[in-house]
Every structure is written in structure tokens, then in C-alpha cells.
XYZ file of N, CA and C in Angstrom:
393
model
N -13.144 -103.866 -32.268
C -14.246 -103.426 -32.372
C -14.438 -102.488 -33.199
N -15.406 -102.208 -34.028
C -15.590 -100.930 -34.965
C -16.808 -100.099 -34.364
N -16.536 -98.629 -34.311
C -17.078 -97.787 -33.971
C -17.766 -96.775 -35.263
N -19.061 -97.095 -35.481
C -19.279 -96.024 -36.819
C -20.375 -95.153 -36.113
N -20.284 -94.049 -36.782
C -21.005 -92.779 -36.244
C -21.205 -92.058 -37.507
N -22.796 -91.664 -37.672
C -23.382 -90.955 -38.777
C -23.890 -90.002 -38.015
N -23.631 -89.006 -38.528
C -24.374 -87.394 -38.286
C -25.822 -86.780 -39.048
N -26.919 -87.129 -38.644
C -27.977 -86.445 -39.619
C -28.210 -84.924 -39.555
N -28.489 -84.278 -40.345
C -29.168 -83.200 -40.570
C -30.452 -83.040 -40.588
N -31.450 -83.078 -39.743
C -32.808 -83.060 -39.871
C -33.319 -81.732 -39.693
N -32.895 -80.640 -39.808
C -33.163 -79.108 -39.938
C -33.903 -78.995 -40.930
N -33.524 -79.445 -42.162
C -34.074 -79.289 -43.454
C -35.617 -80.116 -43.664
N -36.146 -80.589 -42.911
C -37.261 -81.279 -43.082
C -38.365 -80.158 -43.671
N -39.108 -81.024 -44.939
C -40.136 -79.970 -45.350
C -41.307 -80.017 -44.672
N -41.322 -80.752 -43.745
C -42.738 -80.660 -42.816
C -42.767 -79.692 -41.748
N -43.731 -78.890 -41.691
C -43.813 -78.167 -40.558
C -43.609 -78.819 -38.995
N -43.031 -77.780 -38.382
C -42.758 -78.338 -37.214
C -43.655 -78.128 -36.422
N -43.755 -79.175 -35.406
C -45.000 -79.181 -34.559
C -44.632 -78.557 -33.013
N -45.927 -78.061 -32.761
C -45.849 -77.230 -31.617
C -46.003 -78.032 -30.082
N -46.687 -79.182 -30.384
C -47.049 -79.872 -28.888
C -45.971 -80.721 -28.468
N -45.353 -80.368 -27.074
C -44.175 -80.652 -26.745
C -44.104 -82.338 -26.947
N -44.925 -83.155 -26.209
C -44.968 -84.624 -25.609
C -44.883 -85.092 -27.507
N -45.573 -84.943 -28.227
C -45.908 -85.562 -29.295
C -44.573 -85.338 -30.449
N -43.876 -84.026 -30.237
C -42.733 -83.669 -31.126
C -41.563 -84.568 -30.785
N -41.263 -84.414 -29.291
C -40.251 -85.258 -28.649
C -40.301 -86.503 -28.976
N -41.519 -87.014 -28.867
C -41.845 -88.868 -29.208
C -41.306 -88.910 -30.442
N -42.119 -88.105 -31.357
C -42.276 -88.361 -33.058
C -40.538 -88.409 -33.321
N -39.885 -87.350 -32.765
C -38.761 -87.264 -33.116
C -37.764 -88.404 -32.669
N -37.899 -89.090 -31.462
C -37.280 -90.191 -30.978
C -37.577 -91.367 -31.647
N -38.991 -91.275 -32.071
C -39.068 -92.800 -33.040
C -38.698 -92.505 -34.373
N -38.758 -91.425 -35.121
C -38.252 -91.281 -36.372
C -36.575 -91.126 -36.394
N -35.964 -90.852 -35.695
C -34.416 -91.186 -35.402
C -34.012 -92.497 -35.311
N -34.699 -93.002 -34.447
C -34.404 -94.504 -34.050
C -34.986 -95.744 -34.578
N -36.346 -95.251 -35.076
C -37.144 -96.397 -35.655
C -37.663 -97.408 -34.601
N -37.577 -96.937 -33.168
C -37.857 -97.727 -32.170
C -39.652 -97.714 -31.891
N -40.422 -98.770 -31.402
C -41.568 -98.393 -31.600
C -42.007 -98.500 -30.006
N -41.046 -98.613 -29.178
C -41.288 -98.476 -27.262
C -40.189 -97.428 -26.766
N -40.607 -96.728 -26.319
C -39.771 -95.542 -25.253
C -39.587 -96.169 -23.879
N -38.656 -96.676 -23.480
C -38.601 -96.834 -22.155
C -37.635 -95.590 -21.425
N -38.074 -95.326 -20.227
C -37.387 -94.370 -19.417
C -36.535 -94.925 -17.961
N -35.571 -94.094 -17.495
C -35.285 -94.888 -16.201
C -36.249 -93.856 -15.098
N -36.169 -94.650 -14.095
C -37.030 -93.593 -12.651
C -36.103 -92.446 -12.459
N -35.045 -92.364 -12.751
C -34.287 -91.050 -12.185
C -34.686 -89.876 -13.229
N -35.138 -89.776 -14.556
C -35.546 -88.830 -15.173
C -36.793 -87.931 -14.634
N -36.981 -86.965 -14.739
C -38.121 -86.158 -14.297
C -39.412 -86.363 -14.483
N -40.016 -86.548 -13.289
C -41.451 -87.108 -13.783
C -42.087 -86.774 -14.874
N -42.209 -85.295 -15.084
C -43.088 -84.492 -16.270
C -42.488 -85.504 -17.488
N -41.193 -85.567 -17.833
C -40.757 -86.047 -18.716
C -40.985 -87.268 -19.131
N -41.066 -88.113 -18.082
C -41.791 -89.684 -18.300
C -43.095 -89.736 -18.581
N -43.879 -88.697 -17.916
C -45.215 -88.894 -18.209
C -45.526 -88.040 -19.603
N -44.752 -86.772 -20.221
C -45.078 -86.521 -21.336
C -44.494 -87.273 -22.540
N -43.565 -88.452 -22.437
C -43.072 -89.222 -23.175
C -44.000 -90.191 -23.325
N -44.978 -90.536 -22.366
C -45.861 -91.771 -22.664
C -44.984 -92.910 -22.565
N -44.120 -92.734 -21.636
C -42.780 -94.300 -21.652
C -43.222 -95.244 -20.614
N -42.724 -95.983 -20.977
C -43.052 -97.029 -19.831
C -41.391 -97.281 -18.867
N -41.646 -97.522 -17.904
C -40.483 -97.425 -16.930
C -39.480 -98.752 -17.182
N -38.109 -98.770 -16.984
C -37.645 -99.584 -17.429
C -37.599 -101.063 -16.542
N -38.173 -100.595 -15.355
C -38.475 -101.921 -14.587
C -39.514 -102.702 -15.055
N -40.588 -102.051 -15.759
C -41.465 -102.706 -16.624
C -41.302 -103.171 -17.923
N -40.156 -103.427 -18.212
C -40.013 -103.686 -19.628
C -39.732 -105.391 -19.481
N -40.747 -105.984 -20.226
C -40.962 -107.764 -19.741
C -39.364 -108.101 -20.014
N -39.077 -109.231 -19.235
C -37.825 -110.013 -19.443
C -38.112 -110.959 -20.765
N -36.846 -110.845 -21.708
C -36.597 -111.763 -22.622
C -35.287 -112.424 -22.514
N -35.373 -113.546 -22.493
C -33.960 -114.372 -22.668
C -32.976 -114.025 -23.203
N -31.895 -113.359 -22.101
C -30.619 -113.617 -22.812
C -30.332 -112.175 -23.512
N -31.516 -111.093 -23.238
C -31.222 -109.697 -23.510
C -31.455 -108.476 -22.385
N -30.762 -107.897 -22.222
C -30.900 -106.463 -20.979
C -31.600 -105.753 -21.773
N -32.138 -105.100 -23.267
C -32.887 -104.478 -23.737
C -33.270 -105.050 -25.048
N -34.795 -105.508 -25.030
C -35.068 -106.221 -26.025
C -35.097 -105.253 -27.608
N -35.068 -106.014 -28.647
C -34.986 -105.245 -29.994
C -36.595 -104.419 -29.948
N -36.205 -103.307 -30.800
C -36.994 -102.234 -30.898
C -37.764 -101.479 -29.677
N -36.739 -101.498 -28.869
C -37.456 -100.468 -27.197
C -35.937 -99.810 -27.491
N -36.657 -98.360 -27.032
C -35.103 -97.285 -27.137
C -35.200 -96.748 -25.341
N -34.073 -96.828 -24.730
C -34.046 -96.611 -23.508
C -33.285 -95.405 -23.495
N -34.004 -94.098 -22.543
C -33.277 -93.037 -22.526
C -32.597 -93.106 -21.541
N -31.424 -92.444 -22.020
C -30.414 -93.116 -20.842
C -29.666 -91.479 -20.286
N -30.240 -90.203 -21.043
C -29.635 -89.372 -20.623
C -30.542 -88.068 -21.332
N -30.689 -86.933 -20.418
C -31.868 -85.934 -20.719
C -31.386 -84.587 -20.231
N -30.905 -83.685 -20.831
C -30.712 -82.201 -20.447
C -31.564 -81.058 -21.116
N -32.594 -80.255 -20.426
C -33.237 -79.563 -21.106
C -33.164 -78.287 -20.341
N -33.131 -76.945 -21.195
C -33.113 -75.779 -20.942
C -34.438 -74.997 -21.319
N -34.625 -74.029 -21.472
C -35.684 -73.268 -21.948
C -36.074 -73.415 -23.682
N -34.806 -73.528 -24.134
C -34.866 -73.307 -25.790
C -34.066 -74.998 -26.120
N -33.573 -75.539 -25.363
C -32.744 -76.589 -25.829
C -32.868 -77.913 -25.104
N -32.961 -79.096 -25.764
C -33.277 -80.408 -25.436
C -31.743 -81.295 -25.681
N -31.195 -81.641 -24.919
C -29.971 -83.159 -25.571
C -30.873 -84.452 -24.779
N -30.810 -85.137 -25.934
C -31.256 -86.296 -25.148
C -30.322 -87.443 -25.672
N -29.983 -88.592 -24.674
C -29.281 -89.852 -25.181
C -30.123 -90.746 -24.922
N -30.229 -91.853 -25.767
C -30.833 -93.289 -25.793
C -30.255 -94.022 -26.525
N -30.469 -95.228 -26.167
C -29.584 -96.823 -26.633
C -30.860 -97.513 -26.834
N -31.250 -98.145 -28.209
C -31.980 -98.802 -29.006
C -31.398 -100.287 -28.616
N -32.508 -101.347 -28.570
C -32.072 -102.833 -28.485
C -31.976 -103.370 -29.616
N -31.998 -104.384 -29.669
C -31.408 -105.560 -28.695
C -29.727 -105.274 -28.401
N -30.128 -105.429 -26.879
C -28.231 -105.234 -26.085
C -28.770 -106.824 -25.595
N -27.620 -107.398 -25.425
C -27.902 -108.745 -25.098
C -27.174 -108.946 -23.626
N -27.345 -109.681 -23.039
C -27.232 -110.124 -21.633
C -25.897 -110.900 -21.638
N -24.813 -110.340 -20.736
C -23.565 -110.820 -20.434
C -23.349 -111.311 -19.144
N -22.795 -112.858 -19.221
C -22.096 -112.984 -17.971
C -21.425 -112.274 -17.007
N -21.607 -112.203 -15.940
C -20.750 -111.731 -15.062
C -19.116 -111.946 -15.276
N -18.316 -111.215 -15.404
C -16.763 -111.279 -15.839
C -16.629 -111.136 -17.116
N -17.410 -111.198 -18.077
C -17.450 -111.128 -19.410
C -17.258 -109.770 -20.043
N -16.952 -109.526 -20.930
C -16.841 -107.856 -21.697
C -17.947 -107.988 -22.633
N -18.592 -106.606 -22.184
C -19.466 -106.391 -23.481
C -19.464 -106.251 -24.854
N -19.627 -106.826 -25.845
C -18.826 -106.214 -27.163
C -20.050 -106.041 -28.288
N -21.357 -105.947 -27.663
C -22.575 -105.613 -28.487
C -23.246 -104.749 -27.363
N -23.435 -103.526 -27.751
C -24.279 -102.817 -26.453
C -25.414 -101.751 -27.455
N -25.815 -102.514 -28.447
C -27.151 -102.013 -29.300
C -26.564 -100.413 -29.615
N -27.538 -99.993 -30.270
C -27.200 -98.553 -31.104
C -27.341 -97.346 -29.975
N -26.672 -96.357 -30.137
C -26.808 -95.231 -29.510
C -27.294 -93.946 -30.199
N -28.092 -92.952 -29.720
C -28.428 -91.798 -30.374
C -28.294 -90.489 -29.302
N -27.657 -89.879 -29.712
C -27.641 -88.530 -29.123
C -28.650 -87.435 -30.208
N -29.153 -86.647 -29.770
C -30.163 -86.050 -30.055
C -30.509 -84.502 -29.427
N -29.871 -83.472 -30.512
C -30.622 -82.229 -30.056
C -31.622 -81.574 -30.687
N -32.472 -80.662 -30.054
C -33.648 -80.273 -30.452
C -33.358 -79.103 -29.817
N -34.080 -77.847 -30.708
C -33.956 -76.938 -30.352
C -35.482 -76.049 -30.662
N -35.928 -74.954 -29.767
C -36.932 -74.565 -29.571
C -36.974 -73.114 -30.972
N -37.914 -73.152 -31.941
C -37.998 -72.153 -32.644
C -39.335 -71.622 -33.196
N -39.450 -70.402 -32.747
C -41.043 -69.590 -32.787
C -41.782 -70.410 -31.823
N -41.482 -71.128 -30.914
C -42.091 -71.886 -29.914
C -42.407 -72.969 -30.052
N -41.681 -73.464 -31.464
C -41.917 -75.011 -31.757
C -40.870 -75.842 -31.885
N -40.663 -76.953 -31.146
C -39.474 -77.737 -31.201
C -39.257 -78.722 -32.498
N -37.811 -78.093 -32.846
C -37.387 -79.080 -33.960
C -36.273 -79.850 -33.925
N -35.932 -80.788 -34.433
C -34.325 -81.745 -34.090
C -33.582 -81.044 -34.917
N -32.482 -80.483 -34.327
C -31.395 -79.901 -35.145
C -30.263 -80.401 -35.575
N -29.899 -81.765 -34.608
C -29.071 -83.014 -35.500
C -29.384 -84.033 -34.294
N -28.608 -85.027 -34.852
C -28.661 -86.270 -34.288
C -27.272 -87.017 -34.628
N -27.296 -87.712 -33.699
C -25.726 -88.812 -34.101
C -26.253 -90.303 -33.493
N -25.385 -90.799 -34.516
C -26.018 -92.750 -34.302
C -24.899 -93.427 -34.264
N -24.230 -94.205 -33.004
C -23.352 -94.808 -33.091
C -23.598 -96.251 -32.840
N -22.549 -97.462 -33.199
C -22.996 -98.650 -32.812
C -21.738 -99.255 -32.212
N -21.985 -100.431 -31.365
C -20.691 -100.858 -30.879
C -20.643 -102.314 -30.864
């Protein structure tokens, strides 16, 4: 199985950074991944789930043969300090595998780092990988 990694430097964007927390984070997730629907695990802090206007993983409609449908972005990790956020996420489709089989396809994975500059959040960098 081949692993492809692409690093994007988005800091040079000509658009002015947004200072609205939820709009900026959600917009960055959608811009980097292209996903229409953001899904969160219940383990994430309530404020994060509310700010992202995301749906719970348990509320994702069942799609035969898939653990995560196409065009859905599941937030799998979230670390935040006062001036930095690191987000890990997986975009579907992620096929469902029968018990005892090895997963050869696991969607597209993202790691996004955002930093606060002059009170506004910007994407510092992002990494994309596929398996």
C-alpha cells in the first residue's frame, strides 16, 4: 500500500483572516478537505462541537458498506491552546470491513495547524495523507 503525503502552506493566502472563531475553523476544515459535512466524536469538548455546528458521529446516516460516507469529515483529534489549534480529521469514504479482515482503504487524513495572529485565526499549515 502506498502512502502519499502533501504539505500545503496556506499562510500566504491573499484573503484577510477572519476573527470569527467558529466561522474560521469550519471554513478552514472545509477549504482544506473539501468536505460538506463535519462530524465530531462525543469525546470532543462540548464547546468545540457547538462552535463547529457539527453533527455527532452517532447521528451519521448508515450507508451500506461504509463506516464514513463520502464527503463527510470526521474530527479525530483536537488540541488547543490560547494561540494554537491542531486538528486531525478523516474524510470519507471509509469502507466497512468484515471482522477479521485488514483495512486497506481508510479515507483521506488531514492534520491542520492554526495559529492566532493579531487576534485572528489563520491556517499555518496542513498535511494530507491517503492510505
